[in-house]
Short mmCIF file of C-alpha atoms in Angstrom, two decimals:
data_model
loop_
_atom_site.label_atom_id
_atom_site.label_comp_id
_atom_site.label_asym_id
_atom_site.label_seq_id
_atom_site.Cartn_x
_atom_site.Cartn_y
_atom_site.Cartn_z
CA UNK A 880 12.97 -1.21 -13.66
CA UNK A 881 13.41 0.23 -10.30
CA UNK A 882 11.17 2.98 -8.66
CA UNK A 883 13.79 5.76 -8.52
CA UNK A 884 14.26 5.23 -12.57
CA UNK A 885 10.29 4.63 -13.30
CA UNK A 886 9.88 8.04 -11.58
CA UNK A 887 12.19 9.68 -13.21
CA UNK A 888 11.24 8.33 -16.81
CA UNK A 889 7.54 8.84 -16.35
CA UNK A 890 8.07 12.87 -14.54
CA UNK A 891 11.08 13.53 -17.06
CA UNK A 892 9.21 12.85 -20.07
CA UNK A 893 6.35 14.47 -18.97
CA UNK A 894 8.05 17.55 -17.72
CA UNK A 895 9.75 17.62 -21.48
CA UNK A 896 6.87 17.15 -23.38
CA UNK A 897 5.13 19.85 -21.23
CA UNK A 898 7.62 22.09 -21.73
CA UNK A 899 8.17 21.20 -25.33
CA UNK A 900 4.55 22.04 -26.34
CA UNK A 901 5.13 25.41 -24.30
CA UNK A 902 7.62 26.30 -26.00
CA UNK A 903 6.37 25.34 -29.68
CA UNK A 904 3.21 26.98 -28.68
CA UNK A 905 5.09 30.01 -27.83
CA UNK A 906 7.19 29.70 -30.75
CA UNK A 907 4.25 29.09 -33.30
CA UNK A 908 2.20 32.38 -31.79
CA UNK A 909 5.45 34.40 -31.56
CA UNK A 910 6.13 33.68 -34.92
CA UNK A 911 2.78 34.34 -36.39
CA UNK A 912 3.08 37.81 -34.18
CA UNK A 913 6.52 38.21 -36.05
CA UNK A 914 5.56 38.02 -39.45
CA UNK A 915 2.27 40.08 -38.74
CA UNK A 916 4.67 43.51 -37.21
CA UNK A 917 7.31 42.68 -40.13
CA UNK A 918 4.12 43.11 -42.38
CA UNK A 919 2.75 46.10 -40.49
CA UNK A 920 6.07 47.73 -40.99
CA UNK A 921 6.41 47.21 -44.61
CA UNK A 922 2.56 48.90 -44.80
CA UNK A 923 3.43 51.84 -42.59
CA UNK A 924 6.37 52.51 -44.71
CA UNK A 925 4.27 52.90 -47.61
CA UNK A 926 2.18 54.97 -46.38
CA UNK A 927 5.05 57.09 -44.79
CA UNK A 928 6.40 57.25 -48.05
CA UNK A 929 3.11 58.65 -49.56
CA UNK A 930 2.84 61.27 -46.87
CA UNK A 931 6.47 62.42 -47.64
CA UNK A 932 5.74 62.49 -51.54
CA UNK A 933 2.74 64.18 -51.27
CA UNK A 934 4.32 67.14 -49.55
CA UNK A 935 7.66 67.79 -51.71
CA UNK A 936 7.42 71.38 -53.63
CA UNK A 937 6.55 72.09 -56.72
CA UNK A 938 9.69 72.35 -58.01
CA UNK A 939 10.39 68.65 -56.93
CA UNK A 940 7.11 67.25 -59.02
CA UNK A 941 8.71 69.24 -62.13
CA UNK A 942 11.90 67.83 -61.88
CA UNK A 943 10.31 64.19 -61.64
CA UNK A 944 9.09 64.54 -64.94
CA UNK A 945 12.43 64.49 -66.40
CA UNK A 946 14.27 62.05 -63.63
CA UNK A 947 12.94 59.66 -61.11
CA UNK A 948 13.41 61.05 -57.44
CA UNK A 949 15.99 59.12 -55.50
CA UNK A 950 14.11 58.53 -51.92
CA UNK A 951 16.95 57.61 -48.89
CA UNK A 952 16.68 54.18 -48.76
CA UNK A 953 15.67 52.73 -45.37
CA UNK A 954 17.57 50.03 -43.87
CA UNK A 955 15.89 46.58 -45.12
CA UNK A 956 13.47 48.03 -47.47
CA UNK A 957 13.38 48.73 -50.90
CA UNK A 958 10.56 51.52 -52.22
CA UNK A 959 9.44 52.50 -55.18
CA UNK A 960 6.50 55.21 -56.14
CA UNK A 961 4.51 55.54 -59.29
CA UNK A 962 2.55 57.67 -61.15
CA UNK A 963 -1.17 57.31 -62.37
CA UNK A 964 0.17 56.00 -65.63
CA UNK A 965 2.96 54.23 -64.23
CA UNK A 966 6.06 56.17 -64.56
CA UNK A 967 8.56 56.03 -61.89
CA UNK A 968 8.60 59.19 -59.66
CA UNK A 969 10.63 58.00 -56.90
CA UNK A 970 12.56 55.02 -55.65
CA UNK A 971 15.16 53.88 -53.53
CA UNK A 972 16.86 51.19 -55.63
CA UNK A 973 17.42 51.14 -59.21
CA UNK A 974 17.73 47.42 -60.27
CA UNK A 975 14.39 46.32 -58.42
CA UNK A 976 11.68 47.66 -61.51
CA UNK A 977 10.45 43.86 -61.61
CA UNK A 978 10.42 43.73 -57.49
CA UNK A 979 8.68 46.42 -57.05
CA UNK A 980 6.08 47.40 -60.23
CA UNK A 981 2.29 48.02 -59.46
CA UNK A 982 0.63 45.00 -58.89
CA UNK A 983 -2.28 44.44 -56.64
CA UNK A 984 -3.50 46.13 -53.56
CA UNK A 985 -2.20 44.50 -50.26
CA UNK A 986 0.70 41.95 -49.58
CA UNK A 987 1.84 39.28 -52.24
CA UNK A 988 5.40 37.73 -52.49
CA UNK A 989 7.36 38.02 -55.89
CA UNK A 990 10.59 35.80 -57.06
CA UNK A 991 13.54 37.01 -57.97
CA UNK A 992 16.10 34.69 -59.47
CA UNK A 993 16.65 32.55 -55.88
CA UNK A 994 15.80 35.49 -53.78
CA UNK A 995 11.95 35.84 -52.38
CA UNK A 996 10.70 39.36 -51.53
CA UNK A 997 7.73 40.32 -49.40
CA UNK A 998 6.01 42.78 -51.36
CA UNK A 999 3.13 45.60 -50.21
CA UNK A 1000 1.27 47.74 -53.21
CA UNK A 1001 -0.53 50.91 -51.22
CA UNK A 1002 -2.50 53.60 -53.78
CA UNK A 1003 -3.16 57.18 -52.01
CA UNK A 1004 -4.52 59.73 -54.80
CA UNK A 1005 -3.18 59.32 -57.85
CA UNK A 1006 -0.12 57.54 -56.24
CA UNK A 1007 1.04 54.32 -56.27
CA UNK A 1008 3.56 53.10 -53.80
CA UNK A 1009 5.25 49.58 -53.64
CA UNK A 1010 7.62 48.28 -50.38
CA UNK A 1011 9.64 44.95 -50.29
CA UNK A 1012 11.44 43.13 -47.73
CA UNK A 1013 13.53 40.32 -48.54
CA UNK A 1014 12.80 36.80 -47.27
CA UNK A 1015 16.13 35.61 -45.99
CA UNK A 1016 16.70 38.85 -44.01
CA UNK A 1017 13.89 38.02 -42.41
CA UNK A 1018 14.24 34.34 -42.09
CA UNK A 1019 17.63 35.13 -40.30
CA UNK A 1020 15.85 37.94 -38.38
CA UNK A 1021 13.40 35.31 -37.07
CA UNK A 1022 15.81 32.85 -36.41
CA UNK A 1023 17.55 34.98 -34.20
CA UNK A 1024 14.72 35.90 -32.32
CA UNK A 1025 13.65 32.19 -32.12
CA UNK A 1026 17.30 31.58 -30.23
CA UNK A 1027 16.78 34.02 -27.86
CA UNK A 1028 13.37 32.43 -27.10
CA UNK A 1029 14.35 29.11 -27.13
CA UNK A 1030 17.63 29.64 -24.85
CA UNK A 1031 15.70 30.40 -21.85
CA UNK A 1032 13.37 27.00 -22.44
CA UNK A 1033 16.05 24.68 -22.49
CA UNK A 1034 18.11 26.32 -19.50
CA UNK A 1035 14.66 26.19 -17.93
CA UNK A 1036 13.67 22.36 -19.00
CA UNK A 1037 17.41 21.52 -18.12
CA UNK A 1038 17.21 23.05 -15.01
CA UNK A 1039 13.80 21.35 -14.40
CA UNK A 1040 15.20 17.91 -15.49
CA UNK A 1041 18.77 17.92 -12.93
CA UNK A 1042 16.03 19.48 -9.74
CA UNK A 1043 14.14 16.76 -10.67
CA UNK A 1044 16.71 14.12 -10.29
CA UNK A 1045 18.08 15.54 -7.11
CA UNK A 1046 14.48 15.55 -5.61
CA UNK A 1047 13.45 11.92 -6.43
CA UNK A 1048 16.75 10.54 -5.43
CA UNK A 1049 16.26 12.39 -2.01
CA UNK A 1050 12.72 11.70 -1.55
CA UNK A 1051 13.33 7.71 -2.07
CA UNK A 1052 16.02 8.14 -0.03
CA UNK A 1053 14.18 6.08 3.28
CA UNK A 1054 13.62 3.17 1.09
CA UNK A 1055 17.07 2.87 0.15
CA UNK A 1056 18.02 3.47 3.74
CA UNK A 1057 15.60 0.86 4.94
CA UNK A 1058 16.57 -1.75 1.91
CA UNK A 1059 20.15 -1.59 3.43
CA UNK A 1060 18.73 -1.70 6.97
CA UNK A 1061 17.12 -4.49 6.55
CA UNK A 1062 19.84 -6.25 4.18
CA UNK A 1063 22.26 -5.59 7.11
CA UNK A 1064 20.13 -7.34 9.60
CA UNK A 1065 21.25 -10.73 11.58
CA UNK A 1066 18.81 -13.37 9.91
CA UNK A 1067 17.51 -13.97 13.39
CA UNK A 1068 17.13 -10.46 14.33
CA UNK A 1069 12.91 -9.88 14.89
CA UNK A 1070 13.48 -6.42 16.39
CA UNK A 1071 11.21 -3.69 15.54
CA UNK A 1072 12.26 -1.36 12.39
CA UNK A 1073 13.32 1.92 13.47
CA UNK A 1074 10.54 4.88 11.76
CA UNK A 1075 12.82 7.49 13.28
CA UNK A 1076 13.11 10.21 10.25
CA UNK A 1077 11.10 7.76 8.29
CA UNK A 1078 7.99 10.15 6.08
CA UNK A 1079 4.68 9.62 7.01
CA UNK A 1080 4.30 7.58 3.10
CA UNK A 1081 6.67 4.54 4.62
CA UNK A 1082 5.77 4.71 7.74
CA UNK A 1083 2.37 2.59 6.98
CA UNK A 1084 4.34 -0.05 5.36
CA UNK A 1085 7.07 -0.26 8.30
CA UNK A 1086 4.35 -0.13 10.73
CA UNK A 1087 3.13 -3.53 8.87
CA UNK A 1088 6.22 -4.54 8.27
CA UNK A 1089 7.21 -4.63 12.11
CA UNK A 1090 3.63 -6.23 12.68
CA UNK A 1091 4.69 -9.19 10.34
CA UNK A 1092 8.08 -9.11 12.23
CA UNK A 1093 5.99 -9.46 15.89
CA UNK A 1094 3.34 -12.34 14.51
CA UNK A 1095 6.96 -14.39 13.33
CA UNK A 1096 8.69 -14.03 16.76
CA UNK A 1097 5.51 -14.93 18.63
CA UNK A 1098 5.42 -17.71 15.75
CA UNK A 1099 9.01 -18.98 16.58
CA UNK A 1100 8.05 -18.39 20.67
CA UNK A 1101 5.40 -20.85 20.48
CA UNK A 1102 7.26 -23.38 18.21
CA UNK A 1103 10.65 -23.10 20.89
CA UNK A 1104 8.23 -23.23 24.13
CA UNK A 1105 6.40 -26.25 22.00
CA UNK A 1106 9.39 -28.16 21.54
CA UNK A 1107 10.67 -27.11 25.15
CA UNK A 1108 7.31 -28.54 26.49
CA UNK A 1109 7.24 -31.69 24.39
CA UNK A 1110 10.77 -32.43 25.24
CA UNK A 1111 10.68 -31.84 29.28
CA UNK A 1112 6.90 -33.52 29.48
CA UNK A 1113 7.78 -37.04 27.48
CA UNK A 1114 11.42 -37.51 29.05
CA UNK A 1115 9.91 -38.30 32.29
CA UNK A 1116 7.20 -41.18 30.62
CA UNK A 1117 9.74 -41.93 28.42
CA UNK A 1118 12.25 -42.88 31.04
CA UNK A 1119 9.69 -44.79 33.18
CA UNK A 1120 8.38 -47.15 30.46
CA UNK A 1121 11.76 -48.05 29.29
CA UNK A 1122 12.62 -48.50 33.18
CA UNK A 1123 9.57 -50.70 33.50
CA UNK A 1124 9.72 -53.09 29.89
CA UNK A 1125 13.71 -53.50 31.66
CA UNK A 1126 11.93 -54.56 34.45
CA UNK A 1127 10.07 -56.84 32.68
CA UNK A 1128 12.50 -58.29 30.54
CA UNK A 1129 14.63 -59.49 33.36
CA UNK A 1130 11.33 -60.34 35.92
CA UNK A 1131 9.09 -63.08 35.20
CA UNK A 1132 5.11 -64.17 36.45
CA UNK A 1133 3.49 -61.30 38.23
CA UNK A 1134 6.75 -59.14 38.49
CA UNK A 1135 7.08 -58.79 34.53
CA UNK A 1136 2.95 -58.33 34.25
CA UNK A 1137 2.83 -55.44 36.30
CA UNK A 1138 5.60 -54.17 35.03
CA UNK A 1139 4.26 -54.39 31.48
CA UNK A 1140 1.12 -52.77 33.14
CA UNK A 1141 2.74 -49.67 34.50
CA UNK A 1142 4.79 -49.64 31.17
CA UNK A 1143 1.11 -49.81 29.32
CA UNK A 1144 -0.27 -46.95 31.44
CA UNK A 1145 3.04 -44.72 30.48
CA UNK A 1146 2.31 -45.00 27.41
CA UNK A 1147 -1.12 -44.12 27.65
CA UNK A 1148 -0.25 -41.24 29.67
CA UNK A 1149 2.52 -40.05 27.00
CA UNK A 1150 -0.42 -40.33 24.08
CA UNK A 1151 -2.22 -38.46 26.21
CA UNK A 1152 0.09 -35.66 26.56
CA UNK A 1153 1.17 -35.82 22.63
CA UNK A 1154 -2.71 -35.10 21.98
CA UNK A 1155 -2.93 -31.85 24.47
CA UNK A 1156 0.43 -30.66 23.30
CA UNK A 1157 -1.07 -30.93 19.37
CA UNK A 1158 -4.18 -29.42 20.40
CA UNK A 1159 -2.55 -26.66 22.09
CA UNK A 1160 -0.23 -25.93 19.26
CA UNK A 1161 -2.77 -25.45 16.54
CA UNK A 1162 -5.17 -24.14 18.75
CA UNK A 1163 -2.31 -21.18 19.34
CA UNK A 1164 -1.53 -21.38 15.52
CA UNK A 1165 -3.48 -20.37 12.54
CA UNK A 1166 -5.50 -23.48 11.53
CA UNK A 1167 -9.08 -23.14 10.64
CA UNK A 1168 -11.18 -25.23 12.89
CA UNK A 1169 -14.89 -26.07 10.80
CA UNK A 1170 -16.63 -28.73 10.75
CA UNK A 1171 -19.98 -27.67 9.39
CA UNK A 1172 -22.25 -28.20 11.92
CA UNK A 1173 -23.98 -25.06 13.81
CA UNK A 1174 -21.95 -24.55 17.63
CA UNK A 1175 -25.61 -24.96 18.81
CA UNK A 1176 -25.01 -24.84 22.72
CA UNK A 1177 -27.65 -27.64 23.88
CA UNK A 1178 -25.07 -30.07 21.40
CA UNK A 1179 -21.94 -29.05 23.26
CA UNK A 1180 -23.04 -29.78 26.38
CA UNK A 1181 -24.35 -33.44 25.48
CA UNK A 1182 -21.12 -34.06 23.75
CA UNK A 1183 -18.89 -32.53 26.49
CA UNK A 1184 -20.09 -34.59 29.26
CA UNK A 1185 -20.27 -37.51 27.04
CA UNK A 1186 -16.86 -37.33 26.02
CA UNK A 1187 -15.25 -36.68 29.59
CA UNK A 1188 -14.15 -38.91 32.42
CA UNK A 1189 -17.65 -38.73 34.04
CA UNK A 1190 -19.44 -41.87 34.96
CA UNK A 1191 -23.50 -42.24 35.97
CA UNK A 1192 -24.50 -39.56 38.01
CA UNK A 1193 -20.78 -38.19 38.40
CA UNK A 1194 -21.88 -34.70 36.49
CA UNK A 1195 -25.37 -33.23 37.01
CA UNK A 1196 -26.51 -31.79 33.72
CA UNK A 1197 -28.10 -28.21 33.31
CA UNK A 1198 -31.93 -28.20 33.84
CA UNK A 1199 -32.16 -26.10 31.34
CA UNK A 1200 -30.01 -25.24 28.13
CA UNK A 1201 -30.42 -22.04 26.01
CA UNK A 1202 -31.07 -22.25 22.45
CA UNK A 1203 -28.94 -20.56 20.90
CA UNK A 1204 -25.34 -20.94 18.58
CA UNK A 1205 -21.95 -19.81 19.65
CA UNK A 1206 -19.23 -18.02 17.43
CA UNK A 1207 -16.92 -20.76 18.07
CA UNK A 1208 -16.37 -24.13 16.44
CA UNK A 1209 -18.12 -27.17 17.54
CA UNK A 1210 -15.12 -29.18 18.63
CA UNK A 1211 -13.17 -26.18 20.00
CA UNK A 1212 -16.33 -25.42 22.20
CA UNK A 1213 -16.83 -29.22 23.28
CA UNK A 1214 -13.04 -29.60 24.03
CA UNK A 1215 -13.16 -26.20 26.60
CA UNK A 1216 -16.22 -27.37 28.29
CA UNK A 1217 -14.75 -31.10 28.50
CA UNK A 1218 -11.85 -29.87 30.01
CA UNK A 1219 -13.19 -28.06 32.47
CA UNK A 1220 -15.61 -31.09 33.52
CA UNK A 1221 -12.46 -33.25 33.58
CA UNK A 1222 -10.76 -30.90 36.05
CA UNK A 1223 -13.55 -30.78 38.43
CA UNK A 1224 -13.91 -34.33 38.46
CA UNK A 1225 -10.54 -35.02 38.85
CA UNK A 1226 -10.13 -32.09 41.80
CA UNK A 1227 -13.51 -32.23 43.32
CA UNK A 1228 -15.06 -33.96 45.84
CA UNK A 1229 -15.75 -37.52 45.25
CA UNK A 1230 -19.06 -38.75 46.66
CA UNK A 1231 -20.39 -35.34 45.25
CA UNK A 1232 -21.60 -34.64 41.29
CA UNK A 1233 -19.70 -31.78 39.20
CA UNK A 1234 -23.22 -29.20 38.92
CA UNK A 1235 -23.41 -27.61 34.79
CA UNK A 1236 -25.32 -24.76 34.22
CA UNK A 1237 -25.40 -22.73 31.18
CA UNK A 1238 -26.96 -19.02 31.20
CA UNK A 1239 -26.84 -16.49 28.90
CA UNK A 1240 -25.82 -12.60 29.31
CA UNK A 1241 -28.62 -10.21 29.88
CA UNK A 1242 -27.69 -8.98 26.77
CA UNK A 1243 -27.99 -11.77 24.88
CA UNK A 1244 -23.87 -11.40 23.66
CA UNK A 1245 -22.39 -14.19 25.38
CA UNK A 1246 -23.13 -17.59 26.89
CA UNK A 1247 -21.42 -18.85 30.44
CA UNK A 1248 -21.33 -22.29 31.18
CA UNK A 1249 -20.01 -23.01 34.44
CA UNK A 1250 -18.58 -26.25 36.43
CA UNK A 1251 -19.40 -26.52 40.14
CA UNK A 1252 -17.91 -28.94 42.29
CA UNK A 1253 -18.22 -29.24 46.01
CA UNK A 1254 -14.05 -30.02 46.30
CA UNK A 1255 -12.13 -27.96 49.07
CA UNK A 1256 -11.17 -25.25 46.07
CA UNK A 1257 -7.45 -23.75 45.63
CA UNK A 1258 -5.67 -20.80 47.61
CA UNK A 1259 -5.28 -17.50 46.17
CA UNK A 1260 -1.50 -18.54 44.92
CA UNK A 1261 -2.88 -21.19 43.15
CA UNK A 1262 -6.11 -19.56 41.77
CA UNK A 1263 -3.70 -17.39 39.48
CA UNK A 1264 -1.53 -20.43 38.06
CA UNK A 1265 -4.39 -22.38 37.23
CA UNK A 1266 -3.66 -21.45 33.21
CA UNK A 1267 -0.27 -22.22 33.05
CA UNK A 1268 1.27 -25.10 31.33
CA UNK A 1269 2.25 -27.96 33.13
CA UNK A 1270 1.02 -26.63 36.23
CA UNK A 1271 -0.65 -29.18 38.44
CA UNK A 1272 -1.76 -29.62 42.12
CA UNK A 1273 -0.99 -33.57 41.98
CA UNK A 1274 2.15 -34.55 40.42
CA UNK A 1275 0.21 -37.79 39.69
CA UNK A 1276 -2.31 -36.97 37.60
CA UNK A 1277 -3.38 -35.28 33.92
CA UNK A 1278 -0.41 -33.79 31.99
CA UNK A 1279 -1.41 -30.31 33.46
CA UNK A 1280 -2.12 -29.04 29.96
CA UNK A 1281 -6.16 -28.89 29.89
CA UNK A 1282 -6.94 -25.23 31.13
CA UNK A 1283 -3.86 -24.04 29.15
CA UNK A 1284 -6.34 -25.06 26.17
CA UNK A 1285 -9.54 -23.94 27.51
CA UNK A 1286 -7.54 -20.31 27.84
CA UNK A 1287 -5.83 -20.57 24.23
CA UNK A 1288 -9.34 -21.71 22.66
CA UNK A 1289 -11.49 -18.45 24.50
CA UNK A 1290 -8.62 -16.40 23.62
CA UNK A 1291 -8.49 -16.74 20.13
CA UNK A 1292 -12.43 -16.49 19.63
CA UNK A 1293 -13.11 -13.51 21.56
CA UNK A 1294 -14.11 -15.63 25.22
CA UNK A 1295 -12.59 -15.84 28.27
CA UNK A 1296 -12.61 -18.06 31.45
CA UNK A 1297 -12.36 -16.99 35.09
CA UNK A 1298 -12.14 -18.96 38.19
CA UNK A 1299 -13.37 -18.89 41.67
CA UNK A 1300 -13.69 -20.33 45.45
CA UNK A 1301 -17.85 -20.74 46.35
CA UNK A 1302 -18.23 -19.23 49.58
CA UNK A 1303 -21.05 -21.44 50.54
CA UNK A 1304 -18.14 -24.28 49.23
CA UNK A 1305 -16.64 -25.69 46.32
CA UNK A 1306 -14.93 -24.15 42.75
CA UNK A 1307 -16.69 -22.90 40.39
CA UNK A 1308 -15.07 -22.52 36.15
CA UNK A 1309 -16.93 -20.31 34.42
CA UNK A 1310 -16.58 -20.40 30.48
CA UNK A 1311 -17.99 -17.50 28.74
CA UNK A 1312 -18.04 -17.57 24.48
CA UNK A 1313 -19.90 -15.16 22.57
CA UNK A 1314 -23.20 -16.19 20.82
CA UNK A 1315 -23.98 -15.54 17.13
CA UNK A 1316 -27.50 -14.49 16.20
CA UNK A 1317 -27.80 -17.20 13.74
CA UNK A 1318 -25.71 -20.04 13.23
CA UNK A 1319 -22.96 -19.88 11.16
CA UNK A 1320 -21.10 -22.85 9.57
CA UNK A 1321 -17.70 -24.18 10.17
CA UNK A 1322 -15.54 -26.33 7.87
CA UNK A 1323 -13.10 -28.50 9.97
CA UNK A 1324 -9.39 -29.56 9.69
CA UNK A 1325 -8.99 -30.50 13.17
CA UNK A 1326 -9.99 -34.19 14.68
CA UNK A 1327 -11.46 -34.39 18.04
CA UNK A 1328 -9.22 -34.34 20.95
CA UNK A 1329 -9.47 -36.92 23.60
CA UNK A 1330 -8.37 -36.61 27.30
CA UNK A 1331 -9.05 -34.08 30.20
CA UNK A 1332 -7.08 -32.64 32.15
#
């Protein structure tokens, strides 16, 4: 069942049974009222009938001992007036003796073949004085006045009932607008939906609607500049080991073996870049990274420097390492900081060791580990493209992918890295990751990624 008719089965039954027990309750007190003035008018014409009898002459009271007194009949009532010892002195119709004898005081109801009469019995002196209605005049009496009432109701309930309608089908209006908006749309159409006009009700779920709409185009973004990366990166290593194996297919003793050599080294270059390009991809993605182990800081640094391209006495370690846990997986954190040590010992100076320090914030929110090596740094041009992909200085060396991730990994877990010429000489990485005041746990999904730069 759609909205539109939910609303208007749940609000249009409601409204009618609302205005149903209104209108019974209405009918139920106005009838009660009905009967009670219907009753109080049969009494007070007793009674008026007693004051008019007990003020005839004489003259009149002598004659009534001979001949009942005909009283003008009023319209709807029947009357009838007797004497202490039940004679007739007066009445107003002359077939109704069993209607309308003495009976007891007050309000009763007597049968008359199929006809019911509403009877009142009033004594004043020596005076007895009987009234009667009849039933169906006042059943049809009521009735009428029941139409009258009721009219108005159902105008009013019917009037209710079409507003109603009109109402709801305005009001949801926007959603059917934005149902055909969106049916309309070219399936590769990622624009913003329009809230122009929209009410403030929608307008939440539009606003998340065009959020979902942004996280799928940067989605798709990342998956086309993936597969634009992957596919300009590994043409070039691609072409050159096929060239070489050529080479070596048609070469023979030392001509074929180094050919086979620099065919080897392509493709250890082109695993290489498959393993930075899959690192960078989930990294930009959605994948958990756990591995449940603490990012205890004293552990990254041991593992970062033992898993980069350092050899003895290539990278001088910290002298002294905070203890302390980062909000960052283990592997994520090792990965930056191995990157980083890769690029200074693939940029800096070579007779000179990379210098790590770690030091924490003063207060006590984040954790900076910076590289220092004493190479002849990068121009200002160069300082600003150091995060891009592919970028390198030397055409000849790393796949120019390794400070892409360090960016992507302090990006997504509230870091950041910054970069800088030493004025007393050298470049200096600095790494900064928030710390956790205790260690949290991660799960992983994500094996460790091997290469630098």
């Amino acid at each position: 069942m759609s909205l539109r008719a939910r609303l208007l089965l749940t609000l249009g039954v409601s409204l009618a049974l609302l205005w149903g027990v209104a209108a019974a309750w209405l009918l139920s007190d106005l009838e009660k009222k009905f009967v009670e003035t219907l009753d109080q008018r049969l009494a007070q014409s007793a009674r008026m009938v007693a004051g008019l009898v007990l003020q005839l002459p004489e003259d009149v009271w002598e004659q009534s001992q001979t001949r009942s007194l005909s009283i003008p009949p009023i319209e709807g009532l029947a009357c009838q007036v007797h004497s202490p010892r039940g004679d007739i002195i007066a009445r107003t119709h002359a077939n109704m003796d069993t209607i309308l004898a003495p009976g007891e005081r007050g309000h009763a109801y007597r049968q008359e073949g199929d006809t019911t009469w509403r009877v009142f019995t009033y004594e004043r002196g020596d005076l007895v004085i009987t009234t009667a209605d009849r039933m169906d005049e006042r059943d049809m009496l009521l009735s009428d006045v029941f139409r009258v009432a009721v009219v108005p109701f159902v105008v009013a309930l019917t009037g209710s009932l079409i507003a109603l309608w009109v109402v709801v089908w305005r009001g949801l209006a926007p959603l059917s607008r934005l149902r055909e908006s969106l049916a309309s749309r070219h399936p590769e159409a990622l624009a913003p939906v329009s809230t122009y006009g929209v009410p403030k009700e929608i307008k939440p779920l539009i606003d998340t609607l065009n959020g979902l709409l942004v996280r799928i185009q940067q989605t798709i973004v990342r998956e086309q500049r993936f597969t634009n990366d992957a596919a300009h990166e590994l043409r070039t290593p691609l072409t050159a080991i096929k060239t070489h194996l050529q080479v070596a297919q048609r070469a023979e003793g030392d001509v074929a073996k180094e050919a086979l050599r620099c065919a080897e080294a392509g493709v250890v270059r082109l695993a290489h870049t498959l393993d930075q390009l899959l690192t960078l991809a989930r990294v930009e993605g959605r994948m958990r990274f756990d591995d449940g182990e603490p990012s205890q800081v004293a552990e990254i640094v041991e593992f970062a420097i033992a898993d980069s391209v350092a050899t003895a006495g290539q990278c001088q370690p910290p002298a002294h390492v905070p203890h302390v846990c980062v909000a960052m997986p283990r592997e994520l954190a090792i990965t930056a900081l191995r990157n980083l040590l890769d690029n200074a010992l693939h940029h800096g100076a070579d007779d000179l060791p990379v210098v790590l320090t770690v030091q924490p914030s003063p207060d006590q929110r984040h954790v900076t580990f910076t590289v220092h090596d004493q190479g002849s740094g990068v121009d200002d041009a160069t300082l600003k493209q150091l995060t891009q992909r592919f970028w390198r200085v030397s055409k000849q060396q790393g796949s120019g992918l390794g400070l892409a991730i360090v960016a992507a990994i302090v990006e997504r877990f509230g870091g950041w890295v910054s970069f800088e010429n030493v004025e007393s000489g050298g470049f200096s990485a600095h790494l900064s990751i928030p710390i956790l005041p205790d260690p949290i746990l991660f799960t992983s999904s994500l094996p460790t990624p091997t290469g630098g730069d």
